[in-house]
Short mmCIF file of C-alpha atoms in Angstrom, two decimals:
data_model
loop_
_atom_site.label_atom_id
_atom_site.label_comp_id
_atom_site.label_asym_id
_atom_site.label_seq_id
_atom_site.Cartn_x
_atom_site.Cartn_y
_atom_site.Cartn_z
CA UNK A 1 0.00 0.00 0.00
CA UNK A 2 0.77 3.41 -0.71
CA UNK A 3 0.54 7.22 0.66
CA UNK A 4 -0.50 9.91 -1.39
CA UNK A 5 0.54 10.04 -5.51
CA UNK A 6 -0.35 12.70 -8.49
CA UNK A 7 0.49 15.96 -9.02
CA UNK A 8 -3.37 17.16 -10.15
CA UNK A 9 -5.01 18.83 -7.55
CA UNK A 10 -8.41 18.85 -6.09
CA UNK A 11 -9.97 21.48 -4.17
CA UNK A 12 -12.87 21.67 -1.33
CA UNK A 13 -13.95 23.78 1.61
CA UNK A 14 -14.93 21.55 4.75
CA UNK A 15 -17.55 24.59 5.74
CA UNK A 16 -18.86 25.16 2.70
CA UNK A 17 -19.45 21.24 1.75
CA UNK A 18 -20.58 20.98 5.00
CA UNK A 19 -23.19 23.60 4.31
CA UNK A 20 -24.53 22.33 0.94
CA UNK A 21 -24.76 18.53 2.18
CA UNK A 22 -27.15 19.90 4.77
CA UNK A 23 -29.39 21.45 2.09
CA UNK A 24 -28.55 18.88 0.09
CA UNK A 25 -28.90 15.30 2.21
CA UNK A 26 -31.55 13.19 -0.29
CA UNK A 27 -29.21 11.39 -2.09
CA UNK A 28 -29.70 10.22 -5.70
CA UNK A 29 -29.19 6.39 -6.49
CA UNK A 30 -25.19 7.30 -7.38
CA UNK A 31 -24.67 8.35 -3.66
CA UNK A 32 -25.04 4.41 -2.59
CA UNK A 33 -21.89 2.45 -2.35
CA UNK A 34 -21.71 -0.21 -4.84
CA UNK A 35 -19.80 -3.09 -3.00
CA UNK A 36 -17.14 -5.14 -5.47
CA UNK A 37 -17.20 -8.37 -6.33
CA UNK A 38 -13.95 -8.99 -4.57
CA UNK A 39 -15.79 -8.27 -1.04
CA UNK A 40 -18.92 -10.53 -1.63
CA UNK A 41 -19.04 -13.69 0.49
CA UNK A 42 -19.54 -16.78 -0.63
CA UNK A 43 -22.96 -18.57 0.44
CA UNK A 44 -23.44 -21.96 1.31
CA UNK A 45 -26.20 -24.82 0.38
CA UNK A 46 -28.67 -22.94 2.51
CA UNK A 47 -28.04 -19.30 1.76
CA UNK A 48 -25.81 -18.25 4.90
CA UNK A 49 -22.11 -17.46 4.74
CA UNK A 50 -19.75 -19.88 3.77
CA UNK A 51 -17.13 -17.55 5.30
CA UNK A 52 -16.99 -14.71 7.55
CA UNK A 53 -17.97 -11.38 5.64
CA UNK A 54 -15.38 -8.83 5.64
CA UNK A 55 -15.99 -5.93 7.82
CA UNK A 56 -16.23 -3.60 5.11
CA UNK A 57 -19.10 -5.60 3.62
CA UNK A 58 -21.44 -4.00 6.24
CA UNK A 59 -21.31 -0.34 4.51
CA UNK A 60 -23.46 -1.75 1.80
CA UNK A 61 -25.91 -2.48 3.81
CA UNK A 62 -29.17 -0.29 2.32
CA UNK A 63 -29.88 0.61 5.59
CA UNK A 64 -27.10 2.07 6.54
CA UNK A 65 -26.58 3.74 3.51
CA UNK A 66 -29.44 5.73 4.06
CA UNK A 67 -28.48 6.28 7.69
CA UNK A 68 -25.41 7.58 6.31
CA UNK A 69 -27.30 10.71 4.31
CA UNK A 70 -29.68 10.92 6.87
CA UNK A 71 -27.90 11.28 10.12
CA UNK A 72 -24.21 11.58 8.91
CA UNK A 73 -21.56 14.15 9.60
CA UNK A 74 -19.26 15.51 7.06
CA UNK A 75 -16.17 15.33 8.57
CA UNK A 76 -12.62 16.69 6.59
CA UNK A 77 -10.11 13.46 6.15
CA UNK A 78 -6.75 12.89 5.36
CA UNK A 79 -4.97 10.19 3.67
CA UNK A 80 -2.77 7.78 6.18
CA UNK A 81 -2.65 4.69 3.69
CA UNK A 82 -3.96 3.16 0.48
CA UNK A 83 -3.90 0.46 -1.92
CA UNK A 84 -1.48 1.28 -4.34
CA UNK A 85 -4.41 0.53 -7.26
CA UNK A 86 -6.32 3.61 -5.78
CA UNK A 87 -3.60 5.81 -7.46
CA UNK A 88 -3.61 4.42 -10.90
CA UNK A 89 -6.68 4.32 -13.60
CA UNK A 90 -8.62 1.39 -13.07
CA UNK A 91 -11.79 0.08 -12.18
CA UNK A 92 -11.34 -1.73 -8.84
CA UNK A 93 -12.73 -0.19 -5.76
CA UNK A 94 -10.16 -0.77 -2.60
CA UNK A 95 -10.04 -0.33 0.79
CA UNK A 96 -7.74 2.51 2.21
CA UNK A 97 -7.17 4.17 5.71
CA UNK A 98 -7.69 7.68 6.89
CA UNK A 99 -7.58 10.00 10.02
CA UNK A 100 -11.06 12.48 10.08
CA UNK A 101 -12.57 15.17 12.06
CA UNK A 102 -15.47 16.82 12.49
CA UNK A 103 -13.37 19.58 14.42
CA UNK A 104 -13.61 23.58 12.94
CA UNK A 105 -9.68 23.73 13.88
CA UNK A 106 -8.44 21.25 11.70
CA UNK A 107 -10.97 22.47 8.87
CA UNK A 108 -9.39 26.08 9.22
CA UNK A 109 -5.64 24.16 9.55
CA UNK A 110 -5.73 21.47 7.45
CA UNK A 111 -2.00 21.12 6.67
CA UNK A 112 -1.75 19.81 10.84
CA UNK A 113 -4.36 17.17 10.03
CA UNK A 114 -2.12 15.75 7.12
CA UNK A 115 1.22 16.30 8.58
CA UNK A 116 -0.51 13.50 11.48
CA UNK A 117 -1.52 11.75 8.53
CA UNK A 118 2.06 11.51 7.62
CA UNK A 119 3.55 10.70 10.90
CA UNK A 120 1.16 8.25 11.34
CA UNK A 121 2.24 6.64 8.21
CA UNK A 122 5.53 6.64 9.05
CA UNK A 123 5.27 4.50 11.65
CA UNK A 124 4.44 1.79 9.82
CA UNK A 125 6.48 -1.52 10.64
CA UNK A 126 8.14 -0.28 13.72
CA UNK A 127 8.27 -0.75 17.16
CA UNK A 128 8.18 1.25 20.59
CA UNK A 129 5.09 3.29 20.24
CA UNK A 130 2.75 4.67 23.14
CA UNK A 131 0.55 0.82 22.59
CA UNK A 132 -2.24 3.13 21.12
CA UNK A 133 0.13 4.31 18.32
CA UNK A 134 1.53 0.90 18.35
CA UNK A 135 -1.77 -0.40 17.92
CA UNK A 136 -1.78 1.69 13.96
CA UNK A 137 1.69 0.87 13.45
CA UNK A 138 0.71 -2.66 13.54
CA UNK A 139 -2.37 -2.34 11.46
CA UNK A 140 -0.46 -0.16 9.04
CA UNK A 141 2.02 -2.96 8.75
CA UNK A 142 -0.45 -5.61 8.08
CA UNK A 143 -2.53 -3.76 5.56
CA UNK A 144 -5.58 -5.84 5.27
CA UNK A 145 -6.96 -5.69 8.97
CA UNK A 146 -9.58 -2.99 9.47
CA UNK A 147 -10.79 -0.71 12.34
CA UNK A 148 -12.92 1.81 13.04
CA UNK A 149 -13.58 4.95 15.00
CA UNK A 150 -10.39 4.48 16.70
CA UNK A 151 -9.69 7.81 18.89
CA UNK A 152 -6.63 9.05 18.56
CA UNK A 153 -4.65 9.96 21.94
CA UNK A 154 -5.43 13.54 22.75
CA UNK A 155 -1.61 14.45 23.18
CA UNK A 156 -1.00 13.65 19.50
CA UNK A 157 -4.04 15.82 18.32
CA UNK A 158 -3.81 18.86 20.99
CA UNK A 159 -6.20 17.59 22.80
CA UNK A 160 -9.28 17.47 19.66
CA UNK A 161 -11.03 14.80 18.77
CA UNK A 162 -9.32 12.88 15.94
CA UNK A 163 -10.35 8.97 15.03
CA UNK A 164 -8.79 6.59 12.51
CA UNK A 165 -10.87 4.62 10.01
CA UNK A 166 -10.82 2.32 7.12
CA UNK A 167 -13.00 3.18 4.31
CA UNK A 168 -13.84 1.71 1.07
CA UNK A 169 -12.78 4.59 -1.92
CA UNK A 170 -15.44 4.07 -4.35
CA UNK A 171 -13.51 5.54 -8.07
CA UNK A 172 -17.00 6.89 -8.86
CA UNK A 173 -17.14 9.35 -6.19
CA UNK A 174 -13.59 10.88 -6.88
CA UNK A 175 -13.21 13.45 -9.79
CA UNK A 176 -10.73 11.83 -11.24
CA UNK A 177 -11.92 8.14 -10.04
CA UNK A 178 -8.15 7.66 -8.31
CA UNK A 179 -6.57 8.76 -5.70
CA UNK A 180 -4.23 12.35 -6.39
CA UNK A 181 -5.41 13.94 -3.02
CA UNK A 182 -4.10 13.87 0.23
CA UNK A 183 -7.56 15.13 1.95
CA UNK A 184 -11.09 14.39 1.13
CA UNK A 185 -14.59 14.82 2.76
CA UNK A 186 -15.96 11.73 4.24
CA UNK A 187 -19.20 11.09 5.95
CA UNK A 188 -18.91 9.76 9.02
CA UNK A 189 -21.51 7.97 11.32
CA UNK A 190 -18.99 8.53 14.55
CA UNK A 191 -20.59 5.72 16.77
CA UNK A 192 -21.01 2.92 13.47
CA UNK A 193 -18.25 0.49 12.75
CA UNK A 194 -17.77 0.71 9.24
CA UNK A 195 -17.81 4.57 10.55
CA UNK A 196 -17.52 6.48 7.06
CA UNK A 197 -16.98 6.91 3.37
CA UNK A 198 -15.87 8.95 0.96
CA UNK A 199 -18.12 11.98 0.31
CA UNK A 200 -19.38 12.06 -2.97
CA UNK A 201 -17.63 14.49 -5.49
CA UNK A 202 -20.68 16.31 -6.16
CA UNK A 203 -21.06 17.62 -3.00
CA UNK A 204 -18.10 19.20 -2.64
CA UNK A 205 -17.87 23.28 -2.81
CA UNK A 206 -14.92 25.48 -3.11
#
């Protein structure tokens, strides 16, 4: 997995996206998440799982979906880690990992939110970490375990409120369906696990 790529630029304001979504939360049928084949189970004889469902496989849940528009935050996120696919044309939809908040601060200072991003990232495969940075280190290093709405320690974040997610990036939401960003709006249902997704392109203002 990879962090960041592309030199094309996107370009949102948290406040103002914020804003619209709230005037704007029906969502057409391109809102919903379409889940991959690659994350459907398999089904046995009598139509239950063959094999434990991926986490991620719960976000496509209708329901939730329309939870999501309905009582969802928009929250600003930055990029910790992704599959490397996400930053090359293609049509496969991957999972990826991200640090959000829903805090005005980081909104009006967004270069601190992806600078943690980036230290977060960096400690990927190594060792001696307060155990709840260890605890991302490790996940970072394995790359296909997920977690949700994990809080980040307060003296890493100046005491806001800063959690660490999983998400799946759905190409068709993205301008450029890839990855060239290194922060994105998400949607975020703070007290769910999955927790968020990518907000969909057409929401965003500037």
């Amino acid at each position: 997995m990879g962090i960041f790529g592309g030199k094309k630029k996107e370009s949102f304001d948290c406040n103002k996206t914020a804003q619209y979504f709230e005037r704007n939360r029906k969502p057409g049928k391109d809102a919903f998440l379409k889940c991959p084949e690659w994350l459907e189970p398999e089904y046995d004889e009598l139509g239950g799982y063959a094999q434990v469902p991926d986490q991620l496989f719960l976000l496509y849940d209708p329901l939730l979906q329309r939870r999501f528009y309905r009582e969802g935050k928009v929250a600003l996120g930055a990029l910790v880690q992704a599959n490397e696919l996400l930053f090359k044309k293609g049509r496969n939809d991957c999972p990826a990992n991200y640090i959000y908040t829903t805090d005005p601060y980081y909104w009006e200072n967004p270069a601190l939110l992806i600078g943690l991003a980036h230290a977060l990232f960096e400690t990927k495969g190594e060792q001696g970490y307060h155990p709840s940075i260890q605890r991302l280190a490790d996940i970072l290093e394995d790359e296909v375990e997920r977690v949700f709405s994990y809080k980040l320690p307060r003296d890493v974040t100046e005491g806001r409120d800063v959690y660490f997610t999983t998400v799946i990036v759905q190409r068709d939401h993205l301008p450029y369906k890839r990855i060239i960003g290194k922060q994105y709006p998400l949607l975020v249902l703070e007290e769910n696990q999955p927790d968020a997704m990518i907000l969909p392109h057409w929401y965003w203002q500037g």
